[in-house]
PDB file of C-alpha atoms in Angstrom:
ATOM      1  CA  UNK F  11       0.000   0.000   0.000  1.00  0.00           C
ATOM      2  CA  UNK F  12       1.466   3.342  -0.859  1.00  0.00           C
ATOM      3  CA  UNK F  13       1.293   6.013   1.436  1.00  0.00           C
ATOM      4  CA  UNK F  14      -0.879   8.047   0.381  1.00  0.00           C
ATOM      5  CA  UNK F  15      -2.699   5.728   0.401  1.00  0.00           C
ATOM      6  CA  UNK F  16      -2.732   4.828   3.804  1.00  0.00           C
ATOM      7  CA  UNK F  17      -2.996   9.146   4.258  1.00  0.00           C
ATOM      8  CA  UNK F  18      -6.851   8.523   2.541  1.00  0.00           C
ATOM      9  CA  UNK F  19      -7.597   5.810   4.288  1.00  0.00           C
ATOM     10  CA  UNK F  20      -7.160   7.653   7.577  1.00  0.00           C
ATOM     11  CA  UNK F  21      -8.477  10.803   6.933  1.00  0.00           C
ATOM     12  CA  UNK F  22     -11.942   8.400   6.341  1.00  0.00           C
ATOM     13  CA  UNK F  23     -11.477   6.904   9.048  1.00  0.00           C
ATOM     14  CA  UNK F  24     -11.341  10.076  11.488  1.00  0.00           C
ATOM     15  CA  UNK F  25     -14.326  11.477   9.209  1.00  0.00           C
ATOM     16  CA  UNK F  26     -15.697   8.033  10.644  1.00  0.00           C
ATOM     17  CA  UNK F  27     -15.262   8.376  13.931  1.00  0.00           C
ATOM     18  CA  UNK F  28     -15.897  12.064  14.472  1.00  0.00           C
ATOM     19  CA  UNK F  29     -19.669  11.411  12.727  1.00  0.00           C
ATOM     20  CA  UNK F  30     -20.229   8.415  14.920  1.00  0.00           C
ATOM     21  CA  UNK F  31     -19.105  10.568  17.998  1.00  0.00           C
ATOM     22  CA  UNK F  32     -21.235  13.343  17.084  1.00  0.00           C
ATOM     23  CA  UNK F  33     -24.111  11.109  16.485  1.00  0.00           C
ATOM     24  CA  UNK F  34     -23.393   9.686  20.018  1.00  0.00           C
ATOM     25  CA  UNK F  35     -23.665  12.926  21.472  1.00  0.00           C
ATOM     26  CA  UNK F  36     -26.601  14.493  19.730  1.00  0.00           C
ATOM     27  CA  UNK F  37     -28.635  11.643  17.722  1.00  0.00           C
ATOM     28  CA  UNK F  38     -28.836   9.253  20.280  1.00  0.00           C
ATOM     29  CA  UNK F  39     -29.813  11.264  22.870  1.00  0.00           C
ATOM     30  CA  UNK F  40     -32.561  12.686  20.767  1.00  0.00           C
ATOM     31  CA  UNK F  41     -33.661   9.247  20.036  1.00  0.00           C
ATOM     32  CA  UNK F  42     -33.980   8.392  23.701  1.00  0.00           C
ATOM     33  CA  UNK F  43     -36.024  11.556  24.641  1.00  0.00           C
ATOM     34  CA  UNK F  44     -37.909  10.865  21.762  1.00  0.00           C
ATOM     35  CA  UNK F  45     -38.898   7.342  23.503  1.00  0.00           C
ATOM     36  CA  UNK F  46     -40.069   9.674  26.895  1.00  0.00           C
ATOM     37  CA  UNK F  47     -42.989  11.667  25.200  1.00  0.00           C
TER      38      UNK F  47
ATOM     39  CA  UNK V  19       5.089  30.705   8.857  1.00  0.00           C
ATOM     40  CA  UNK V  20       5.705  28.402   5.329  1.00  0.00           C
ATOM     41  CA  UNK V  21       9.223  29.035   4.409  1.00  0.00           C
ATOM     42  CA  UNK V  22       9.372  26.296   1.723  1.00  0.00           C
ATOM     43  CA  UNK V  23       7.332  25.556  -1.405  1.00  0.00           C
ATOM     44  CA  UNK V  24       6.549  21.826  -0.094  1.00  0.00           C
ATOM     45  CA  UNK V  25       5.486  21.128  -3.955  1.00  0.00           C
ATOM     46  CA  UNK V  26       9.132  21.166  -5.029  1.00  0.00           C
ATOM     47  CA  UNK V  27      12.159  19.042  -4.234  1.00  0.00           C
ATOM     48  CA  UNK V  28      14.382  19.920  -2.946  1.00  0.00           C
ATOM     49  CA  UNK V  29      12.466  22.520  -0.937  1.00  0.00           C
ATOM     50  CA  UNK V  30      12.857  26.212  -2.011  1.00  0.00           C
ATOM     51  CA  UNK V  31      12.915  28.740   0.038  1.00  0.00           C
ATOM     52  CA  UNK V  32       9.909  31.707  -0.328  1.00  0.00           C
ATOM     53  CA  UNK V  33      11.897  34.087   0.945  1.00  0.00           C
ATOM     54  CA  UNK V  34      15.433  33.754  -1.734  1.00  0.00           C
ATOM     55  CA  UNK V  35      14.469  31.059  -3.948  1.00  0.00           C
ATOM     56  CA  UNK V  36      17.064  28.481  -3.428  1.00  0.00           C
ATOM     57  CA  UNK V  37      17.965  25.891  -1.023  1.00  0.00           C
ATOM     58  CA  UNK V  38      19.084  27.808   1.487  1.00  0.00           C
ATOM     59  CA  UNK V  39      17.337  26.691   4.859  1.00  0.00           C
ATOM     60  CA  UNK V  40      17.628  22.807   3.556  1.00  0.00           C
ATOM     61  CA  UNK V  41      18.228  21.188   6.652  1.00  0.00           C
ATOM     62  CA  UNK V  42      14.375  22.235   6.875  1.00  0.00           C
ATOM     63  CA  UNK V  43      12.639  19.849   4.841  1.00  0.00           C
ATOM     64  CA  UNK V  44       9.243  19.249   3.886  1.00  0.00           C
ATOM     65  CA  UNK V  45       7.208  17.048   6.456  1.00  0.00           C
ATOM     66  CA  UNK V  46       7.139  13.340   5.055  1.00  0.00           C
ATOM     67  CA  UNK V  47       4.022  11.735   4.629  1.00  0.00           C
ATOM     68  CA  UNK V  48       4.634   9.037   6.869  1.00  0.00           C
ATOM     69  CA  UNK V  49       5.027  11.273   9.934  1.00  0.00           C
ATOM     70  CA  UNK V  50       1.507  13.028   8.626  1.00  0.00           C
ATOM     71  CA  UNK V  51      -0.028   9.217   8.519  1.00  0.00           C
ATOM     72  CA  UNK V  52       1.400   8.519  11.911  1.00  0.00           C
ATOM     73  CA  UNK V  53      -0.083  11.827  13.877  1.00  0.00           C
ATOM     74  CA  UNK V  54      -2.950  10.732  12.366  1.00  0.00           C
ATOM     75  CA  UNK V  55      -2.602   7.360  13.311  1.00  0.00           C
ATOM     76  CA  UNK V  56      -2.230   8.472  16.673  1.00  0.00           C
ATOM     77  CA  UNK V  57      -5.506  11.086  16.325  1.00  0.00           C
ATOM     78  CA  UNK V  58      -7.541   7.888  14.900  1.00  0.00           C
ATOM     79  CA  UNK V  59      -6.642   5.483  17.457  1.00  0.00           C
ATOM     80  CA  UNK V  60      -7.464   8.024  20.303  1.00  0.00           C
ATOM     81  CA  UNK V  61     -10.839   8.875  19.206  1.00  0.00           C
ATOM     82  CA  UNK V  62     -11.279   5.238  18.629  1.00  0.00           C
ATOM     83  CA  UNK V  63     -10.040   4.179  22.584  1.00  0.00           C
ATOM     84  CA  UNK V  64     -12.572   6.850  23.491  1.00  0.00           C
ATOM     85  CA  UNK V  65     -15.509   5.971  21.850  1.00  0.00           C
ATOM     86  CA  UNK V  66     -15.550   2.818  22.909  1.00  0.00           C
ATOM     87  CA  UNK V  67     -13.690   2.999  26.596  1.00  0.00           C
ATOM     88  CA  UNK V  68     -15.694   5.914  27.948  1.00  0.00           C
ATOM     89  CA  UNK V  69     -19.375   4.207  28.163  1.00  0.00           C
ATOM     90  CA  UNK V  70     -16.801   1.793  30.570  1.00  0.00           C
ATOM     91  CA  UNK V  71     -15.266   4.649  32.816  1.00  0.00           C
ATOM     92  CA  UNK V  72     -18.076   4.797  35.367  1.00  0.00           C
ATOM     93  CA  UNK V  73     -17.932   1.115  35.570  1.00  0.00           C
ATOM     94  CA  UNK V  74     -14.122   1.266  36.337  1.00  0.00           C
ATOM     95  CA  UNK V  75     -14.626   4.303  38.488  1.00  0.00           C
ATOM     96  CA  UNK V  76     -17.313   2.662  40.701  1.00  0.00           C
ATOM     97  CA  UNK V  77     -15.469  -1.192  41.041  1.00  0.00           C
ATOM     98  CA  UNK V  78     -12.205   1.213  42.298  1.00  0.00           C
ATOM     99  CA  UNK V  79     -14.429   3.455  44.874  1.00  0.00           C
ATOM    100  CA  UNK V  80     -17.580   1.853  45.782  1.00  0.00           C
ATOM    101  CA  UNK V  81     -16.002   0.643  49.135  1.00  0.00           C
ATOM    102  CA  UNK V  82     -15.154   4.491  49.976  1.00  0.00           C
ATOM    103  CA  UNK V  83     -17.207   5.699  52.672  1.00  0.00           C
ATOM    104  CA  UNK V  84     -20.391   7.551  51.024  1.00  0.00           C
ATOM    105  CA  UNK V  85     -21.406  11.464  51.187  1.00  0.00           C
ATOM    106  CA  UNK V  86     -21.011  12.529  54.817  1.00  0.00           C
ATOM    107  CA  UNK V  87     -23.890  14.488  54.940  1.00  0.00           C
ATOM    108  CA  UNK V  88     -26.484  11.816  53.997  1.00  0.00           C
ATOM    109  CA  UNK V  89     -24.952   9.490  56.459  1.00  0.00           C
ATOM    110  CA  UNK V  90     -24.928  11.904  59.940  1.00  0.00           C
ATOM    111  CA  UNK V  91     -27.817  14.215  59.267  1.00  0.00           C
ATOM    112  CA  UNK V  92     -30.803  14.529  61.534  1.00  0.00           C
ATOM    113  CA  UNK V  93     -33.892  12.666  60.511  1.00  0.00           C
ATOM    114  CA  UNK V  94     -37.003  13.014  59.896  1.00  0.00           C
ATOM    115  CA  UNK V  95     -37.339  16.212  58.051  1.00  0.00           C
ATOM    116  CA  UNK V  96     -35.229  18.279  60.272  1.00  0.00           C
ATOM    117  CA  UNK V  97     -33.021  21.529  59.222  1.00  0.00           C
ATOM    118  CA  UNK V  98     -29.608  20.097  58.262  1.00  0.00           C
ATOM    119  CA  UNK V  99     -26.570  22.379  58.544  1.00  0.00           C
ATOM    120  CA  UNK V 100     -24.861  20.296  55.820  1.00  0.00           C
ATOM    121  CA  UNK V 101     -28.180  20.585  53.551  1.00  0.00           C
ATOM    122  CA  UNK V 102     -26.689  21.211  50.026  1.00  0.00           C
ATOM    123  CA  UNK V 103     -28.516  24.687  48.433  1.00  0.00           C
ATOM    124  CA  UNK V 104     -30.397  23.251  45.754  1.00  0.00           C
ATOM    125  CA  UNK V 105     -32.413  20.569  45.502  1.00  0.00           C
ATOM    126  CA  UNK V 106     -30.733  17.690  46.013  1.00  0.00           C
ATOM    127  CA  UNK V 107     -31.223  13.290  45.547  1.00  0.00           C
ATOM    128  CA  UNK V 108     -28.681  11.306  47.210  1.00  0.00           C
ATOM    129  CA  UNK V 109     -28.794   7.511  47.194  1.00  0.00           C
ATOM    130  CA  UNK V 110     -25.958   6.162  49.593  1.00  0.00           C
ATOM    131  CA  UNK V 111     -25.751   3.345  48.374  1.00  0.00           C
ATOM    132  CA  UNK V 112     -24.604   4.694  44.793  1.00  0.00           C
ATOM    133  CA  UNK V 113     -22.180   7.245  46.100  1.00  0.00           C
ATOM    134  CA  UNK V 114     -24.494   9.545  44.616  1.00  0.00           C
ATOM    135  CA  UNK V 115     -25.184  13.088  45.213  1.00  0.00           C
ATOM    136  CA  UNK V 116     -27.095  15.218  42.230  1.00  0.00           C
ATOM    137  CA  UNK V 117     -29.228  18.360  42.159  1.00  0.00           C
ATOM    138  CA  UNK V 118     -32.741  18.198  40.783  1.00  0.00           C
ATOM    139  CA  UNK V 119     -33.364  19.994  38.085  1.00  0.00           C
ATOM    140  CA  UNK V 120     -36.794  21.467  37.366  1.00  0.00           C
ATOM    141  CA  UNK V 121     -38.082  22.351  33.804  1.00  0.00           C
ATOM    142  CA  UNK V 122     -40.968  21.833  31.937  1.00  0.00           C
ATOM    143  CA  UNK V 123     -39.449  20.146  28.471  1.00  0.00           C
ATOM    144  CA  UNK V 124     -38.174  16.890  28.723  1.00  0.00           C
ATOM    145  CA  UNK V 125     -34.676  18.475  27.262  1.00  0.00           C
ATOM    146  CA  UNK V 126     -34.019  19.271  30.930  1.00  0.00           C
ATOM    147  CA  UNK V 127     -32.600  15.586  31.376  1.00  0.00           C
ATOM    148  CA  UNK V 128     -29.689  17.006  29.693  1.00  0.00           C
ATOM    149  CA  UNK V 129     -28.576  18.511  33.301  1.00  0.00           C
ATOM    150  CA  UNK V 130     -28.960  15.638  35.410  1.00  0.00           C
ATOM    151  CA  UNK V 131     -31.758  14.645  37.396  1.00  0.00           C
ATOM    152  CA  UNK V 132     -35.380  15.658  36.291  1.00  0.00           C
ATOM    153  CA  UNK V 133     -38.395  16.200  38.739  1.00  0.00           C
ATOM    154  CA  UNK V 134     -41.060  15.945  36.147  1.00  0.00           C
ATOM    155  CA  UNK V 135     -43.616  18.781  36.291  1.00  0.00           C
ATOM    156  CA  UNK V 136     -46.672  18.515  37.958  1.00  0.00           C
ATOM    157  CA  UNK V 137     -45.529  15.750  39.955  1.00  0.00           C
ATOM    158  CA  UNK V 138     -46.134  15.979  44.022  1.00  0.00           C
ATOM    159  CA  UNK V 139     -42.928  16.867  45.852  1.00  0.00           C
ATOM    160  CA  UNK V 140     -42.056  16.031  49.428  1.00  0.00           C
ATOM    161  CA  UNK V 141     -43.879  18.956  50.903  1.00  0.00           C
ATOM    162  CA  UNK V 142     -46.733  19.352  49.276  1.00  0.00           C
ATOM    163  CA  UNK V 143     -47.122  15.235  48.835  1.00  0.00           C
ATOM    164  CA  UNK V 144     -47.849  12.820  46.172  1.00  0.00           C
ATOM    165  CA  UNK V 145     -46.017  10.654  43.560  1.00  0.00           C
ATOM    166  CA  UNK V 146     -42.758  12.850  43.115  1.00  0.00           C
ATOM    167  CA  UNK V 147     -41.306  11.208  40.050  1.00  0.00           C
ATOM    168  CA  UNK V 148     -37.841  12.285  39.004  1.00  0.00           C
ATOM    169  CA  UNK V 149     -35.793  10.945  35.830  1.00  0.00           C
ATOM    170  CA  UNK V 150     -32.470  10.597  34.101  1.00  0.00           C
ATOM    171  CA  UNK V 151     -30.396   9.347  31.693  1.00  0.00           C
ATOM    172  CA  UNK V 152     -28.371   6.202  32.288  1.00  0.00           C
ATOM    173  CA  UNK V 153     -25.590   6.872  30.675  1.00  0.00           C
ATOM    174  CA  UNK V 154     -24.429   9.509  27.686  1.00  0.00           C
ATOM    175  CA  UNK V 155     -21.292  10.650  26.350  1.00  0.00           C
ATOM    176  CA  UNK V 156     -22.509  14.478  26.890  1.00  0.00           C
ATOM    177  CA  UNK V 157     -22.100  13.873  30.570  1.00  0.00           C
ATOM    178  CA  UNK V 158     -25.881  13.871  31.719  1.00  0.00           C
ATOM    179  CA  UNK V 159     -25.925  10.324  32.657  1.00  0.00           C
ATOM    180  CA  UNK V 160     -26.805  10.225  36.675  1.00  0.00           C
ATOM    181  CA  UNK V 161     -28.208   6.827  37.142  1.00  0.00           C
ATOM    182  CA  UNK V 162     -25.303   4.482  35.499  1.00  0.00           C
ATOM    183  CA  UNK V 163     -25.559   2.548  38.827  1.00  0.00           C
ATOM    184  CA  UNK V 164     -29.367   2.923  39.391  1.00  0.00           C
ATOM    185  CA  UNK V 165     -29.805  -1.149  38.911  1.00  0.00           C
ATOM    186  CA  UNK V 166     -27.748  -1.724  42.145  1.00  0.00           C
ATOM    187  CA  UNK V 167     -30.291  -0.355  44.371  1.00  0.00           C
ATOM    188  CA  UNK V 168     -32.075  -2.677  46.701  1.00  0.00           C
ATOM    189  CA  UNK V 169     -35.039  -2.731  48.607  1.00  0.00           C
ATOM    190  CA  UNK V 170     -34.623  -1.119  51.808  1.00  0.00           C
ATOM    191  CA  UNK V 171     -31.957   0.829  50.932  1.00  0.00           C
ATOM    192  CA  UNK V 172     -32.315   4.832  51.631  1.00  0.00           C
ATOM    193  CA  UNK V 173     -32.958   7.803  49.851  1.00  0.00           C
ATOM    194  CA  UNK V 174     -32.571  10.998  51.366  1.00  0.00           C
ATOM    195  CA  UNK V 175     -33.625  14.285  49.010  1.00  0.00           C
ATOM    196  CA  UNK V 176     -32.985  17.451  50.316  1.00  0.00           C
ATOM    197  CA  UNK V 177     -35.721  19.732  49.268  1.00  0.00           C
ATOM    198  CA  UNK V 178     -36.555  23.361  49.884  1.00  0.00           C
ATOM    199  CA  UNK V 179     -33.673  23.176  52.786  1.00  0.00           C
ATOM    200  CA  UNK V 180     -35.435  20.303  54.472  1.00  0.00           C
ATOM    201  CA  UNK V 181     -34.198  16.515  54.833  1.00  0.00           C
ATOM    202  CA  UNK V 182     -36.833  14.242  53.846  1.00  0.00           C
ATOM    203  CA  UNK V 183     -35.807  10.236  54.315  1.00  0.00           C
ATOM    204  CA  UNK V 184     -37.084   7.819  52.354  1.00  0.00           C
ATOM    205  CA  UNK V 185     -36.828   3.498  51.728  1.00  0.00           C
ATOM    206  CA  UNK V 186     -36.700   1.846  48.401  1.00  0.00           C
ATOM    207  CA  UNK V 187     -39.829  -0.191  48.649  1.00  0.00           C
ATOM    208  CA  UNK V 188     -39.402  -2.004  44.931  1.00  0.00           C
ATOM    209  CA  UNK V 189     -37.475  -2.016  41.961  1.00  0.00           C
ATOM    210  CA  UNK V 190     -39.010  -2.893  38.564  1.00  0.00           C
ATOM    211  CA  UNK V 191     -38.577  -3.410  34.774  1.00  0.00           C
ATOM    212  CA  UNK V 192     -41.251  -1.960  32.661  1.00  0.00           C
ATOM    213  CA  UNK V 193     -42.206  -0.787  29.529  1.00  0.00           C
ATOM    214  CA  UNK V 194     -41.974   2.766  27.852  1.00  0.00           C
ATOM    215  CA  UNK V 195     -45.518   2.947  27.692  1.00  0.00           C
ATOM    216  CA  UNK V 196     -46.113   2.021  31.281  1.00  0.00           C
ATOM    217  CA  UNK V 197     -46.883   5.407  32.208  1.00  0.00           C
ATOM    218  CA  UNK V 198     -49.349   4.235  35.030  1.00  0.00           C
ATOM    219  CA  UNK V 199     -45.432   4.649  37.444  1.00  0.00           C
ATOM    220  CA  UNK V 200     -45.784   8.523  37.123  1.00  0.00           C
ATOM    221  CA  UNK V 201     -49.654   9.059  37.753  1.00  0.00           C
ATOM    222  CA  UNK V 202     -50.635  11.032  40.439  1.00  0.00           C
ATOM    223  CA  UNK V 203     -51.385   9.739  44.278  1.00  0.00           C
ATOM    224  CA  UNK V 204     -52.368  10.324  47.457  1.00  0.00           C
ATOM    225  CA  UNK V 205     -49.934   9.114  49.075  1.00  0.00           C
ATOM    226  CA  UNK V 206     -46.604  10.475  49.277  1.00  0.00           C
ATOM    227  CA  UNK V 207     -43.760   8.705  47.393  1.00  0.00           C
ATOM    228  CA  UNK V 208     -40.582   8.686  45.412  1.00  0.00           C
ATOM    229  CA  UNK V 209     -40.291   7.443  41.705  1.00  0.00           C
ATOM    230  CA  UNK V 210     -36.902   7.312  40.223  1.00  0.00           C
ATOM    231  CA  UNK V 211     -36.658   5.833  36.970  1.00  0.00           C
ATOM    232  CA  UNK V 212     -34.362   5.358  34.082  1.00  0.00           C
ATOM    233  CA  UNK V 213     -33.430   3.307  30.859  1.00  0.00           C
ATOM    234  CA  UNK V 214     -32.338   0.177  30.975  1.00  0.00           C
ATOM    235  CA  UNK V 215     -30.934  -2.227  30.008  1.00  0.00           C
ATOM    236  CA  UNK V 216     -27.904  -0.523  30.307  1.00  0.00           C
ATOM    237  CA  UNK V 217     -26.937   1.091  26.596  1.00  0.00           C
ATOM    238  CA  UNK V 218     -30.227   1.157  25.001  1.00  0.00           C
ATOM    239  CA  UNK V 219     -33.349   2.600  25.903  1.00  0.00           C
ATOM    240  CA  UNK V 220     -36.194  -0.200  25.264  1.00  0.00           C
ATOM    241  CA  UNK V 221     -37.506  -0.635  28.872  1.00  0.00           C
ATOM    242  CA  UNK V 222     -37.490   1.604  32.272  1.00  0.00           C
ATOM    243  CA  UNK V 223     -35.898   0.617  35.453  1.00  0.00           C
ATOM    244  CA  UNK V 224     -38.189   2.181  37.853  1.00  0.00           C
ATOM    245  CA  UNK V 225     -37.582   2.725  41.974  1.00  0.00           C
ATOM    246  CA  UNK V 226     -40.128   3.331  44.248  1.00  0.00           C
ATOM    247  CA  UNK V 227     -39.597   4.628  47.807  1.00  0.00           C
ATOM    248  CA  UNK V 228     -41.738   5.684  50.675  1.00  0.00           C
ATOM    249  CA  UNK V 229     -40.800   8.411  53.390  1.00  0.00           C
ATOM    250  CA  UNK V 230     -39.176   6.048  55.970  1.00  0.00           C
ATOM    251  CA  UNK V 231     -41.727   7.447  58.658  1.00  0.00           C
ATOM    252  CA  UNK V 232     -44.279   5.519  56.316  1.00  0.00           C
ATOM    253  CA  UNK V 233     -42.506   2.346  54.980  1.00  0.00           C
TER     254      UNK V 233
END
């Protein structure tokens, strides 16, 4: 694998992770409440 | 500041055009894929260690002795001079000391505990039903533990400056749509639920308690 490559491949990966914590934080939560009313 | 064209090689300096600064060289790509390595695999250890940390944090403390001021106050309902200022629900056996928050949209669980509106309250009476999350990663989640409560253990909520005592009377699993656990009584009493099982938010664990005068 070349390194750029690899540079890609981790930039998606962060991307990722930073949606999945932001969904986490905000989405989930939402989802939950939603479940309350 | 960018000294160096990072497009040409060797680097050029902006500033005189040749190679001057050269021991300066553009940063490799492996170093970039490394940091980010390092950013990746961070982000990763806390996505999926954090909904753990309370765990951790509870098997190294829950021996500790519990808040001081739930164990030696005077009971029943007398003045405390250790009363917290706000509203306040401790459970002993938890460790756990939180102020009650009071709002009337259900985003309000966002800062802890929640006494629902229009819900009785220890001095004017009735079902006093109070909420929160179990656990989130904003923070807001105040009953991670709430399944270890037992019957008989106490509650004490500080309310209005006054020490009211209470006993967990039962613990149950029910549905979302169980909303017969928040209706209004006669009697005075404490409900304290949350989600549960612990990560999602199908059922509710709910607590009852009864002033220990009464139970």
């Amino acid at each position: 694998m070349r390194e750029w490559h690899r540079t890609v491949l981790l930039i998606v990966l962060l991307g990722v992770l930073i949606a999945t914590l932001v969904w986490l934080r905000t989405g989930l939560e939402n989802q939950a409440l939603d479940t309350l009313r | 500041m960018v000294y160096f064209s990072v497009l040409s090689n060797p680097p050029v300096c902006y500033l005189c055009h040749t190679a001057c600064m050269i021991r300066l060289r553009r940063p490799r790509l492996r170093t970039v894929n490394n940091w980010l390595t390092v950013v990746v695999a961070a982000l990763a250890l806390y996505i999926i260690g954090m909904p753990f940390l309370p765990a951790l944090s509870w098997w190294v403390h829950h021996e500790a002795p519990v808040i001081s001021h739930a164990a030696t106050a005077a009971t029943p309902a007398a003045n405390s001079p250790t009363a917290p200022k706000d509203n306040t629900l401790v459970i002993p056996a938890l460790g756990m000391s939180e102020t009650i928050h009071e709002g009337a949209g259900i985003h309000t669980l966002h800062f802890g505990v929640w006494h629902l509106p229009n819900t009785g309250s220890p001095d004017k009476g009735g079902n006093m039903v109070m909420a929160g999350h179990r656990y989130t990663y904003s923070g807001s989640g105040v009953f991670y533990h709430l399944d270890l409560v037992k019957t008989g253990d106490p509650i004490v909520l500080y309310w209005q400056h006054q020490r009211y005592n209470y006993v967990v009377t039962k613990t149950e699993v029910v549905p979302p749509t169980e909303t017969s656990v928040q209706a209004p009584s006669s009697d005075a009493h404490l409900t304290v639920y949350t989600c549960t099982p612990m990560w999602t938010f199908k059922n509710r664990l709910v607590v009852f308690a009864k002033p220990e005068a009464a139970s």
